[in-house]
Every structure is written in C-alpha cells, then in structure tokens.
GROMACS .gro file of C-alpha atoms in nm:
model
  214
    1MET     CA    1  -1.075  -1.806   5.436
    2HIS     CA    2  -1.379  -1.582   5.487
    3ARG     CA    3  -1.487  -1.805   5.780
    4VAL     CA    4  -1.147  -1.769   5.945
    5LEU     CA    5  -1.153  -1.393   5.901
    6GLY     CA    6  -1.508  -1.378   6.038
    7LEU     CA    7  -1.393  -1.565   6.348
    8ILE     CA    8  -1.104  -1.322   6.394
    9ARG     CA    9  -1.337  -1.023   6.360
   10ARG     CA   10  -1.572  -1.163   6.626
   11GLN     CA   11  -1.295  -1.217   6.881
   12ALA     CA   12  -1.097  -0.903   6.782
   13PRO     CA   13  -0.770  -1.024   6.940
   14ASP     CA   14  -0.482  -0.789   7.001
   15ILE     CA   15  -0.229  -1.068   6.937
   16LEU     CA   16  -0.301  -1.360   6.706
   17ALA     CA   17  -0.122  -1.678   6.602
   18VAL     CA   18  -0.252  -1.864   6.297
   19GLN     CA   19  -0.121  -2.201   6.180
   20GLU     CA   20  -0.145  -2.379   5.842
   21VAL     CA   21  -0.162  -2.064   5.631
   22ASP     CA   22  -0.149  -2.169   5.266
   23SER     CA   23  -0.119  -1.961   4.949
   24ARG     CA   24  -0.017  -2.238   4.707
   25GLY     CA   25  -0.230  -2.235   4.391
   26ARG     CA   26  -0.471  -1.980   4.534
   27GLY     CA   27  -0.363  -1.655   4.372
   28ASN     CA   28  -0.363  -1.317   4.546
   29ASP     CA   29  -0.740  -1.306   4.599
   30HIS     CA   30  -0.743  -1.619   4.816
   31CYS     CA   31  -0.396  -1.601   4.971
   32GLY     CA   32  -0.409  -1.648   5.347
   33PHE     CA   33  -0.088  -1.452   5.407
   34THR     CA   34  -0.224  -1.152   5.218
   35ALA     CA   35  -0.567  -1.162   5.382
   36LEU     CA   36  -0.423  -1.185   5.732
   37ARG     CA   37  -0.167  -0.911   5.675
   38GLY     CA   38  -0.452  -0.678   5.590
   39HIS     CA   39  -0.635  -0.758   5.914
   40LEU     CA   40  -0.380  -0.655   6.181
   41PRO     CA   41  -0.103  -0.402   6.119
   42GLY     CA   42   0.186  -0.587   6.284
   43HIS     CA   43   0.286  -0.924   6.144
   44ALA     CA   44   0.568  -1.177   6.125
   45LEU     CA   45   0.543  -1.484   5.905
   46ALA     CA   46   0.719  -1.818   5.870
   47GLU     CA   47   0.698  -1.966   5.521
   48THR     CA   48   0.813  -2.317   5.607
   49ILE     CA   49   0.735  -2.463   5.263
   50ARG     CA   50   0.786  -2.260   4.945
   51ALA     CA   51   0.664  -2.358   4.599
   52LYS     CA   52   0.643  -2.194   4.258
   53ASP     CA   53   0.277  -2.107   4.314
   54GLY     CA   54   0.293  -1.988   4.676
   55ALA     CA   55   0.394  -2.088   5.027
   56TYR     CA   56   0.274  -2.267   5.340
   57GLY     CA   57   0.346  -2.182   5.703
   58HIS     CA   58   0.217  -1.981   5.998
   59MET     CA   59   0.187  -1.622   6.112
   60LEU     CA   60   0.202  -1.406   6.424
   61LEU     CA   61   0.000  -1.083   6.409
   62SER     CA   62  -0.041  -0.791   6.645
   63ARG     CA   63  -0.257  -0.483   6.683
   64TRP     CA   64   0.051  -0.309   6.827
   65PRO     CA   65   0.396  -0.261   6.671
   66ILE     CA   66   0.628  -0.559   6.650
   67LYS     CA   67   0.958  -0.400   6.748
   68GLN     CA   68   1.169  -0.694   6.636
   69SER     CA   69   1.116  -1.050   6.521
   70ALA     CA   70   1.322  -1.358   6.440
   71LEU     CA   71   1.269  -1.707   6.301
   72HIS     CA   72   1.418  -2.006   6.483
   73ASP     CA   73   1.458  -2.336   6.299
   74LEU     CA   74   1.302  -2.629   6.487
   75SER     CA   75   1.317  -2.877   6.200
   76HIS     CA   76   1.387  -3.246   6.259
   77PRO     CA   77   1.586  -3.435   5.990
   78GLY     CA   78   1.362  -3.605   5.738
   79ARG     CA   79   1.045  -3.436   5.859
   80GLU     CA   80   0.841  -3.132   5.754
   81PRO     CA   81   1.025  -2.802   5.822
   82ARG     CA   82   0.917  -2.636   6.147
   83VAL     CA   83   0.991  -2.283   6.270
   84ALA     CA   84   0.926  -2.074   6.581
   85ILE     CA   85   0.845  -1.705   6.535
   86GLU     CA   86   0.987  -1.488   6.815
   87ALA     CA   87   0.867  -1.129   6.846
   88GLU     CA   88   0.885  -0.836   7.085
   89ILE     CA   89   0.552  -0.656   7.087
   90ALA     CA   90   0.520  -0.298   7.213
   91THR     CA   91   0.190  -0.318   7.403
   92PRO     CA   92   0.043  -0.012   7.581
   93ALA     CA   93   0.145  -0.180   7.909
   94GLY     CA   94   0.505  -0.247   7.806
   95ALA     CA   95   0.711  -0.496   7.609
   96LEU     CA   96   0.578  -0.848   7.571
   97ARG     CA   97   0.778  -1.135   7.421
   98VAL     CA   98   0.574  -1.380   7.213
   99ILE     CA   99   0.672  -1.708   7.049
  100SER     CA  100   0.435  -1.885   6.811
  101THR     CA  101   0.496  -2.223   6.654
  102HIS     CA  102   0.351  -2.536   6.498
  103LEU     CA  103   0.530  -2.854   6.607
  104GLY     CA  104   0.559  -3.194   6.441
  105LEU     CA  105   0.340  -3.502   6.455
  106LEU     CA  106   0.595  -3.758   6.577
  107GLN     CA  107   0.710  -3.770   6.938
  108ARG     CA  108   1.077  -3.800   6.845
  109GLU     CA  109   1.065  -3.481   6.641
  110ARG     CA  110   0.867  -3.297   6.909
  111TYR     CA  111   1.135  -3.393   7.160
  112THR     CA  112   1.397  -3.217   6.944
  113GLN     CA  113   1.169  -2.920   6.883
  114ALA     CA  114   1.068  -2.887   7.250
  115THR     CA  115   1.434  -2.894   7.359
  116ARG     CA  116   1.519  -2.609   7.120
  117LEU     CA  117   1.208  -2.418   7.221
  118ALA     CA  118   1.295  -2.448   7.591
  119ALA     CA  119   1.647  -2.319   7.524
  120LEU     CA  120   1.499  -2.016   7.346
  121VAL     CA  121   1.262  -1.950   7.637
  122ARG     CA  122   1.551  -1.957   7.884
  123ARG     CA  123   1.731  -1.683   7.690
  124LEU     CA  124   1.436  -1.443   7.697
  125GLU     CA  125   1.356  -1.208   7.983
  126GLY     CA  126   1.034  -1.045   8.100
  127PRO     CA  127   0.670  -1.139   8.035
  128LEU     CA  128   0.649  -1.416   7.778
  129VAL     CA  129   0.375  -1.600   7.587
  130VAL     CA  130   0.438  -1.921   7.391
  131LEU     CA  131   0.141  -2.031   7.183
  132GLY     CA  132   0.037  -2.239   6.886
  133ASP     CA  133  -0.036  -2.595   6.776
  134PHE     CA  134   0.200  -2.821   6.971
  135ASN     CA  135   0.057  -3.153   6.847
  136GLU     CA  136   0.107  -3.283   7.201
  137TRP     CA  137  -0.111  -3.592   7.246
  138GLY     CA  138  -0.028  -3.675   7.610
  139TRP     CA  139  -0.018  -3.447   7.913
  140ARG     CA  140   0.336  -3.565   7.998
  141GLY     CA  141   0.477  -3.538   7.647
  142PRO     CA  142   0.809  -3.372   7.554
  143VAL     CA  143   0.661  -3.023   7.513
  144PHE     CA  144   0.505  -3.027   7.859
  145ARG     CA  145   0.824  -3.161   8.019
  146ALA     CA  146   1.038  -2.900   7.844
  147LEU     CA  147   0.821  -2.596   7.917
  148ALA     CA  148   0.638  -2.669   8.244
  149SER     CA  149   0.910  -2.544   8.477
  150GLN     CA  150   0.971  -2.225   8.277
  151MET     CA  151   0.616  -2.140   8.171
  152PRO     CA  152   0.408  -2.191   8.489
  153ALA     CA  153   0.062  -2.109   8.346
  154ARG     CA  154  -0.107  -2.268   8.046
  155THR     CA  155  -0.449  -2.319   7.894
  156ARG     CA  156  -0.598  -2.668   7.919
  157HIS     CA  157  -0.874  -2.684   7.659
  158ARG     CA  158  -0.952  -2.975   7.428
  159THR     CA  159  -0.930  -2.838   7.077
  160PHE     CA  160  -0.906  -3.126   6.828
  161PRO     CA  161  -1.098  -3.240   6.634
  162SER     CA  162  -1.313  -2.930   6.645
  163ARG     CA  163  -1.648  -3.106   6.602
  164LEU     CA  164  -1.586  -3.343   6.893
  165PRO     CA  165  -1.275  -3.211   7.073
  166ALA     CA  166  -1.079  -3.477   7.261
  167LEU     CA  167  -0.714  -3.362   7.246
  168LYS     CA  168  -0.541  -3.054   7.390
  169LEU     CA  169  -0.320  -2.977   7.092
  170ASP     CA  170  -0.345  -2.597   7.094
  171ARG     CA  171  -0.220  -2.410   7.401
  172ILE     CA  172  -0.113  -2.075   7.536
  173PHE     CA  173   0.178  -2.089   7.786
  174CYS     CA  174   0.252  -1.781   8.000
  175ARG     CA  175   0.527  -1.647   8.224
  176PRO     CA  176   0.476  -1.525   8.491
  177ALA     CA  177   0.174  -1.728   8.598
  178SER     CA  178  -0.019  -1.409   8.675
  179LEU     CA  179   0.000  -1.312   8.306
  180LEU     CA  180  -0.265  -1.569   8.209
  181GLY     CA  181  -0.620  -1.462   8.286
  182ARG     CA  182  -0.960  -1.589   8.179
  183ASN     CA  183  -0.938  -1.823   7.881
  184TRP     CA  184  -1.182  -2.014   7.665
  185ARG     CA  185  -1.253  -2.187   7.332
  186ASP     CA  186  -1.469  -2.037   7.061
  187MET     CA  187  -1.698  -2.326   6.965
  188THR     CA  188  -1.806  -2.148   6.646
  189GLY     CA  189  -1.453  -2.212   6.524
  190ARG     CA  190  -1.558  -2.561   6.416
  191LEU     CA  191  -1.709  -2.398   6.107
  192ALA     CA  192  -1.371  -2.255   6.007
  193SER     CA  193  -1.113  -2.517   6.110
  194ASP     CA  194  -1.054  -2.870   6.232
  195HIS     CA  195  -0.901  -2.711   6.546
  196LEU     CA  196  -1.093  -2.494   6.792
  197PRO     CA  197  -0.936  -2.155   6.860
  198VAL     CA  198  -0.814  -2.078   7.212
  199VAL     CA  199  -0.855  -1.723   7.342
  200ALA     CA  200  -0.704  -1.577   7.659
  201GLU     CA  201  -0.698  -1.250   7.849
  202LEU     CA  202  -0.349  -1.139   7.949
  203HIS     CA  203  -0.287  -0.943   8.267
  204MET     CA  204  -0.008  -0.704   8.177
  205PRO     CA  205   0.082  -0.453   8.450
  206GLY     CA  206  -0.206  -0.209   8.484
  207LYS     CA  207  -0.377  -0.331   8.168
  208LEU     CA  208  -0.593  -0.619   8.052
  209LYS     CA  209  -0.543  -0.732   7.694
  210GLU     CA  210  -0.636  -1.027   7.480
  211ALA     CA  211  -0.435  -1.282   7.287
  212GLY     CA  212  -0.573  -1.554   7.059
  213ALA     CA  213  -0.446  -1.876   6.900
  214PRO     CA  214  -0.694  -2.008   6.648
   0.00000   0.00000   0.00000
C-alpha cells in the first residue's frame, strides 16, 4: 500500500480512480479504503464484496467536493459483482460528471456491463469522464462499441501487464473530445501494481486540471 500511496503523491491528481482496493484480513493499519480516504478529502466507494474481516472493491476520490454520488449495479448473473460509481464533482471550473468502474473478465459479461454503462452515459449531461479498468482485450470489444459514439476522446495506452505492457485495459474516456488533454502512463507504477496507471490533463473551461486512473 505504501508504494501505491507514493505513486499517488508523485502524480498529485485532482481526481483519482483506484481499482482492487482490499481490506479483508488487513486490519485498520493496512486497509486500502482507510488509507485512500485520508489522502484526498472527497471520496465515494463501491464495496462489491463484503466479508466478516473487511471488503473488496474500488474507489473514486477527488481534491474537490463531491456534490452527489450514486452506485449503479453492473453485475452479470453468476459472475463477480461489478459496480459503477457516478459522481458530480464541483471543480473550480464548474461541475464535472465522473464515472469510475472495473468491468468483468468475460466478453459476455462485459457486453451486459457496457450496455448498462452506455445507458447511464446517455442520461448524463455536461462534461463527462468515464475511467477505470475495462478489461477490454480487443479494440472493437463491447465497451468500445458501446461508448465510442458517446465518448469521442479516449486514452490509448498499453497498461497490462505493467512490466511488459501489451494490453490497453485501463482507459479514460472523455466528452466532449476537447476535455481530454495530454495523457501518459507512469512507468514507475510497475513497482506498485500489475497495471500501469494512466494520467490525463483535463481541459475544463478556463482551467487545466488533472485526473488519474491508476
């Protein structure tokens, strides 16, 4: 966990999505949810698996206030529970909608999840970022087909496995296209995770801010 937090401190993102946060059997001193909550003031979490000794899931964090948030069930029958976190973030340049998620490993479940995700995107207005681990192996997979027409800009970095990245599993989608600015991978992330983090500058009206998806 200290390596993950060191990576976050180096990048100092204003908005952050973190997947595979696990507190099971770790106690308060090593709980990822607790450590991350203490790093950025605004947070929304999805505990997709709960156990007697903790929970597993993902988090969305923000340097600025999260005005409202909601969890949307993307689970496919018989597979690991999956959730999308939707939040409205009050940035200095205005309201920004953000959705973070971690999709399934099988194409049939990602098809269901991508369809629900696209329906959620259609309901939201204004600048929007959708980011996370999409587990999308092919460039024409169900996630791309569902989101491409609605989210015109996206990062295109190979992120997995981190030591020899070959697959573009982790992405940041943006609407409008002008929202997405310079973006890159942090190669030092291979010391903290099996996925490389993706970082992007966002061009909000009159302001340049950063968002990250390690």
